[in-house]
Coordinates of C-alpha atoms and ligand atoms in Angstrom, one line a residue:
X1 CA -73.2 -22.9 -25.3
X2 CA -73.4 -22.5 -29.0
X3 CA -69.8 -22.4 -30.2
X4 CA -68.4 -25.6 -31.6
X5 CA -65.5 -27.0 -29.6
X6 CA -65.0 -30.6 -30.7
X7 CA -65.6 -31.8 -34.2
X8 CA -65.3 -35.5 -35.2
X9 CA -65.8 -36.2 -38.9
X10 CA -65.9 -39.7 -40.4
X11 CA -63.7 -41.2 -37.7
X12 CA -62.6 -44.8 -38.3
X13 CA -60.4 -46.8 -36.0
X14 CA -59.3 -50.4 -36.7
X15 CA -57.2 -52.6 -34.5
X16 CA -55.2 -55.2 -36.3
X17 CA -54.1 -58.4 -34.6
X18 CA -52.7 -61.7 -35.5
X19 CA -56.2 -63.2 -35.4
X20 CA -57.8 -60.6 -37.7
X21 CA -59.0 -57.1 -37.1
X22 CA -61.6 -55.2 -35.1
X23 CA -63.4 -52.2 -36.5
X24 CA -63.6 -50.3 -33.2
X25 CA -65.1 -47.2 -34.7
X26 CA -66.9 -46.8 -38.0
X27 CA -67.8 -43.5 -39.7
X28 CA -68.4 -41.7 -36.4
X29 CA -69.5 -38.1 -36.8
X30 CA -70.0 -35.9 -33.7
X31 CA -70.0 -32.2 -33.0
X32 CA -69.8 -31.0 -29.4
X33 CA -70.6 -27.4 -28.4
X34 CA -68.6 -25.5 -25.9
X35 CA -70.1 -26.1 -22.4
X36 CA -72.1 -29.1 -23.5
X37 CA -72.4 -32.3 -21.4
X38 CA -72.4 -35.4 -23.7
X39 CA -73.0 -38.8 -22.3
X40 CA -72.0 -41.9 -24.3
X41 CA -73.6 -45.3 -23.7
X42 CA -73.4 -48.7 -25.4
X43 CA -72.6 -52.3 -24.8
X44 CA -69.2 -53.5 -23.9
X45 CA -66.8 -53.4 -26.8
X46 CA -68.7 -50.8 -28.8
X47 CA -65.8 -48.4 -28.9
X48 CA -66.6 -46.0 -26.0
X49 CA -63.1 -46.0 -24.5
X50 CA -61.5 -45.9 -28.0
X51 CA -63.5 -42.8 -28.8
X52 CA -62.5 -41.0 -25.6
X53 CA -58.8 -42.1 -26.0
X54 CA -58.7 -40.7 -29.5
X55 CA -60.2 -37.3 -28.4
X56 CA -57.7 -37.3 -25.5
X57 CA -54.8 -37.8 -27.9
X58 CA -53.9 -41.1 -26.3
X59 CA -54.6 -43.2 -29.4
X60 CA -53.3 -42.6 -32.9
X61 CA -53.7 -44.5 -36.1
X62 CA -57.2 -43.5 -37.0
X63 CA -58.7 -42.0 -40.2
X64 CA -61.0 -39.0 -40.4
X65 CA -60.7 -35.7 -38.6
X66 CA -60.8 -34.9 -34.9
X67 CA -60.4 -31.2 -34.0
X68 CA -60.6 -29.4 -30.7
X69 CA -61.0 -25.7 -30.8
X70 CA -60.3 -25.8 -34.6
X71 CA -57.0 -27.7 -34.2
X72 CA -56.2 -31.3 -35.1
X73 CA -55.8 -33.4 -31.9
X74 CA -52.1 -33.9 -31.4
X75 CA -50.9 -35.9 -28.4
X76 CA -52.3 -35.7 -24.9
X77 CA -52.1 -32.2 -23.4
X78 CA -53.3 -29.9 -20.7
X79 CA -56.3 -28.8 -22.7
X80 CA -57.8 -32.3 -22.3
X81 CA -58.5 -33.8 -18.8
X82 CA -59.1 -37.5 -18.5
X83 CA -60.7 -39.5 -15.6
X84 CA -60.7 -43.2 -15.5
X85 CA -62.9 -45.8 -13.6
X86 CA -60.2 -46.1 -11.0
X87 CA -58.9 -42.9 -9.5
X88 CA -55.2 -43.4 -10.3
X89 CA -54.0 -41.1 -7.5
X90 CA -50.4 -41.3 -6.2
X91 CA -50.7 -43.3 -2.9
X92 CA -47.7 -41.6 -1.4
X93 CA -49.0 -38.0 -2.0
X94 CA -51.6 -36.1 0.1
X95 CA -54.9 -34.9 -1.5
X96 CA -53.5 -31.4 -2.1
X97 CA -50.3 -32.7 -3.6
X98 CA -52.2 -35.1 -5.8
X99 CA -54.3 -32.2 -7.1
X100 CA -51.2 -30.0 -7.6
X101 CA -49.6 -32.8 -9.6
X102 CA -46.2 -31.6 -10.7
X103 CA -46.8 -28.0 -9.8
X104 CA -45.3 -26.5 -6.6
X105 CA -47.8 -25.9 -3.8
X106 CA -45.4 -23.2 -2.5
X107 CA -46.3 -21.1 -5.5
X108 CA -49.1 -18.7 -4.5
X109 CA -51.1 -19.1 -7.7
X110 CA -50.9 -22.9 -7.6
X111 CA -52.0 -22.8 -3.9
X112 CA -54.9 -20.5 -4.7
X113 CA -56.1 -22.8 -7.6
X114 CA -55.7 -26.0 -5.5
X115 CA -57.7 -24.4 -2.6
X116 CA -60.4 -23.3 -5.1
X117 CA -60.6 -26.9 -6.5
X118 CA -60.8 -28.4 -3.0
X119 CA -63.8 -26.1 -2.3
X120 CA -65.3 -27.1 -5.6
X121 CA -65.1 -30.9 -5.0
X122 CA -66.0 -30.3 -1.3
X123 CA -62.9 -31.9 0.3
X124 CA -62.2 -29.2 2.8
X125 CA -60.5 -30.7 5.8
X126 CA -59.0 -33.5 3.8
X127 CA -56.1 -31.6 2.2
X128 CA -53.5 -33.5 4.1
X129 CA -55.1 -36.9 3.9
X130 CA -53.7 -39.8 1.8
X131 CA -55.7 -41.7 -0.8
X132 CA -55.9 -44.8 1.5
X133 CA -57.8 -42.6 4.0
X134 CA -60.5 -41.7 1.5
X135 CA -63.7 -43.4 0.4
X136 CA -64.0 -44.3 -3.3
X137 CA -66.2 -41.2 -4.0
X138 CA -63.8 -38.9 -2.3
X139 CA -60.8 -40.3 -4.2
X140 CA -62.7 -39.8 -7.4
X141 CA -63.4 -36.2 -6.4
X142 CA -59.6 -35.7 -6.0
X143 CA -59.1 -37.2 -9.5
X144 CA -61.7 -34.7 -10.9
X145 CA -60.0 -31.8 -9.1
X146 CA -56.6 -32.9 -10.4
X147 CA -58.0 -33.1 -14.0
X148 CA -59.4 -29.5 -13.7
X149 CA -56.1 -28.0 -12.4
X150 CA -55.0 -26.6 -15.7
X151 CA -58.5 -25.5 -16.9
X152 CA -58.9 -28.1 -19.6
X153 CA -61.1 -27.2 -22.6
X154 CA -62.8 -30.6 -22.2
X155 CA -63.1 -33.2 -19.5
X156 CA -63.2 -36.9 -20.7
X157 CA -64.6 -39.3 -18.2
X158 CA -64.5 -43.1 -18.8
X159 CA -67.0 -44.7 -16.5
X160 CA -65.7 -42.7 -13.6
X161 CA -68.4 -43.9 -11.1
X162 CA -68.6 -47.5 -12.3
X163 CA -66.8 -48.9 -9.2
X164 CA -68.9 -46.9 -6.7
X165 CA -71.9 -48.1 -4.7
X166 CA -75.3 -46.8 -5.7
X167 CA -75.6 -44.1 -3.0
X168 CA -72.1 -42.7 -3.6
X169 CA -72.7 -42.9 -7.3
X170 CA -75.9 -40.8 -7.1
X171 CA -74.1 -38.3 -4.9
X172 CA -71.2 -38.0 -7.3
X173 CA -73.5 -37.4 -10.2
X174 CA -74.9 -34.3 -8.3
X175 CA -71.4 -33.2 -7.4
X176 CA -70.2 -33.5 -11.0
X177 CA -73.3 -31.5 -12.3
X178 CA -72.5 -28.8 -9.7
X179 CA -68.9 -28.6 -11.0
X180 CA -70.1 -28.5 -14.6
X181 CA -72.5 -25.7 -13.8
X182 CA -69.9 -23.7 -11.8
X183 CA -67.0 -24.2 -14.3
X184 CA -68.8 -24.7 -17.6
X185 CA -66.2 -27.3 -18.7
X186 CA -67.3 -29.3 -21.7
X187 CA -67.8 -32.9 -20.7
X188 CA -67.8 -36.3 -22.5
X189 CA -68.9 -38.9 -20.0
X190 CA -68.9 -42.7 -20.8
X191 CA -71.3 -44.9 -18.8
X192 CA -73.0 -48.3 -18.9
X193 CA -75.9 -46.9 -16.9
X194 CA -78.9 -45.5 -18.8
X195 CA -80.2 -43.5 -15.7
X196 CA -76.8 -41.9 -15.3
X197 CA -76.6 -41.0 -19.0
X198 CA -80.1 -39.4 -19.0
X199 CA -79.6 -37.7 -15.6
X200 CA -76.3 -36.0 -16.7
X201 CA -76.3 -35.4 -20.4
X202 CA -77.6 -32.6 -22.7
X203 CA -77.4 -35.4 -25.3
X204 CA -77.0 -39.1 -25.0
X205 CA -74.9 -40.7 -27.7
X206 CA -75.9 -44.4 -28.2
X207 CA -73.1 -46.6 -29.7
X208 CA -73.6 -50.0 -31.2
X209 CA -70.8 -52.6 -31.6
X210 CA -69.1 -54.5 -34.4
X211 CA -68.5 -52.1 -36.0
X212 CA -68.6 -49.4 -33.4
X213 CA -70.8 -46.7 -34.7
X214 CA -73.4 -44.2 -33.5
X215 CA -76.8 -45.7 -33.4
X216 CA -78.7 -42.6 -32.3
X217 CA -78.2 -39.3 -30.5
X218 CA -81.0 -38.5 -28.1
X219 CA -81.4 -34.9 -26.9
X220 CA -82.4 -34.6 -23.2
X221 CA -84.4 -31.4 -23.0
X222 CA -84.9 -31.5 -19.3
X223 CA -83.9 -28.6 -17.0
X224 CA -81.3 -29.2 -14.3
X225 CA -81.5 -30.3 -11.5
X226 CA -83.3 -33.4 -12.8
X227 CA -85.3 -35.9 -10.8
X228 CA -85.1 -39.5 -11.8
X229 CA -88.7 -40.1 -10.6
X230 CA -90.5 -37.7 -12.9
X231 CA -92.6 -38.9 -15.8
X232 CA -90.6 -36.8 -18.3
X233 CA -87.3 -38.4 -17.0
X234 CA -88.8 -41.9 -17.2
X235 CA -90.1 -41.3 -20.8
X236 CA -86.6 -40.2 -22.0
X237 CA -85.1 -43.2 -20.1
X238 CA -87.4 -45.5 -22.0
X239 CA -86.6 -43.9 -25.3
X240 CA -82.9 -44.5 -24.7
X241 CA -83.6 -48.0 -23.5
X242 CA -85.6 -48.7 -26.6
X243 CA -82.6 -47.9 -28.8
X244 CA -80.5 -50.0 -26.5
X245 CA -82.7 -53.0 -27.0
X246 CA -82.5 -52.6 -30.7
X247 CA -78.7 -52.7 -30.3
X248 CA -79.1 -56.0 -28.4
X249 CA -81.2 -57.4 -31.3
X250 CA -78.6 -56.3 -33.7
X251 CA -75.9 -58.0 -31.7
X252 CA -77.8 -61.3 -31.9
X253 CA -78.4 -61.2 -35.6
X254 CA -75.4 -59.4 -36.9
X255 CA -72.5 -60.5 -34.7
X256 CA -70.1 -60.8 -37.6
X257 CA -69.7 -57.1 -38.2
X258 CA -67.9 -56.0 -41.3
Ligands
LIG301 N1 -55.4 -52.0 -27.9 C1 -56.3 -52.8 -28.6 N2 -55.9 -53.7 -29.4 C2 -56.8 -54.5 -30.0 N3 -58.1 -54.4 -29.9 C3 -58.6 -53.4 -29.1 C4 -57.7 -52.5 -28.4 N4 -58.4 -51.7 -27.6 C5 -59.7 -52.0 -27.9 N5 -59.8 -53.0 -28.8 C6 -61.1 -53.6 -29.3 O1 -61.8 -52.5 -29.9 C7 -63.2 -52.7 -29.5 C8 -63.7 -51.5 -28.7 O2 -63.0 -51.5 -27.5 P1 -63.3 -50.4 -26.3 O3 -62.4 -50.6 -25.2 O4 -63.3 -49.0 -27.0 O5 -64.8 -50.7 -25.9 P2 -65.7 -50.1 -24.8 O6 -67.0 -49.7 -25.4 O7 -65.0 -49.1 -24.0 O8 -66.0 -51.4 -23.9 P3 -66.3 -51.5 -22.3 O9 -67.7 -51.1 -22.1 O10 -66.1 -53.0 -22.0 O11 -65.3 -50.6 -21.6 C9 -63.3 -54.0 -28.7 O12 -63.7 -55.0 -29.6 C10 -61.9 -54.2 -28.3 O13 -61.6 -55.6 -28.2
LIG302 MG1 -64.4 -48.9 -22.0

């Protein structure tokens, strides 16, 4: 850690529609260091997905500056991996072919990389299975492996475990941390779940809605692996929750935005 990878300066994004406009992001500033794990949390509609999509190069028409490795974000590319809430695997392809995407598995280098990723996400024995034969957590592990195939500089995860049951979700959090520690890929992880944000992140970015802006960034100075039952974890969780409640108050009193 230490070297700056992503720099977001004065980012503003506004959606225009027939009925008016929505200021989805307002004066957002955020620097992310190489190897950092950032979690982003905030109420529905506060701009979490918009922020990720802009970093991914999927959404244009913003003002401000967003650079990755010193270069302005162009379009989507192999330097940015994206994981959605649903796995978005190809149902007609096996696990290994989903991971290889458009690269030929017959190629030795591709084969080696796919095997390495299957080890990493612990899906050995399921190489030839189809998505319909997998549990939700397993399918999401395939999606993570696929996103890592081309060694992206950054992995962007938009509520990737939101559709999973509590047990699978807790397991996937540990799997993702193992991957992060093994690969040192920089992560930005969006969630609605405060426990998840505090469990995973080096820093928790709390967004507030209308207009979508950063309310607070809370550093989580706890060593990994973390335990959700410890006093220090609970203290940080309460700290984040406290800011969250302030967001709710704000929503009630200041719903009109700008
Ligand atoms: N394509 C679009 N056109 C118009 N408005 C949009 C569009 N995408 C998002 N918005 C608006 O921008 C705001 C932020 O949306 P965004 O999807 O980023 O929120 P979010 O924090 O990801 O919410 P959730 O937690 O529900 O996923 C919302 O008010 C939404 O209605
Ligand atoms: Mg969203």
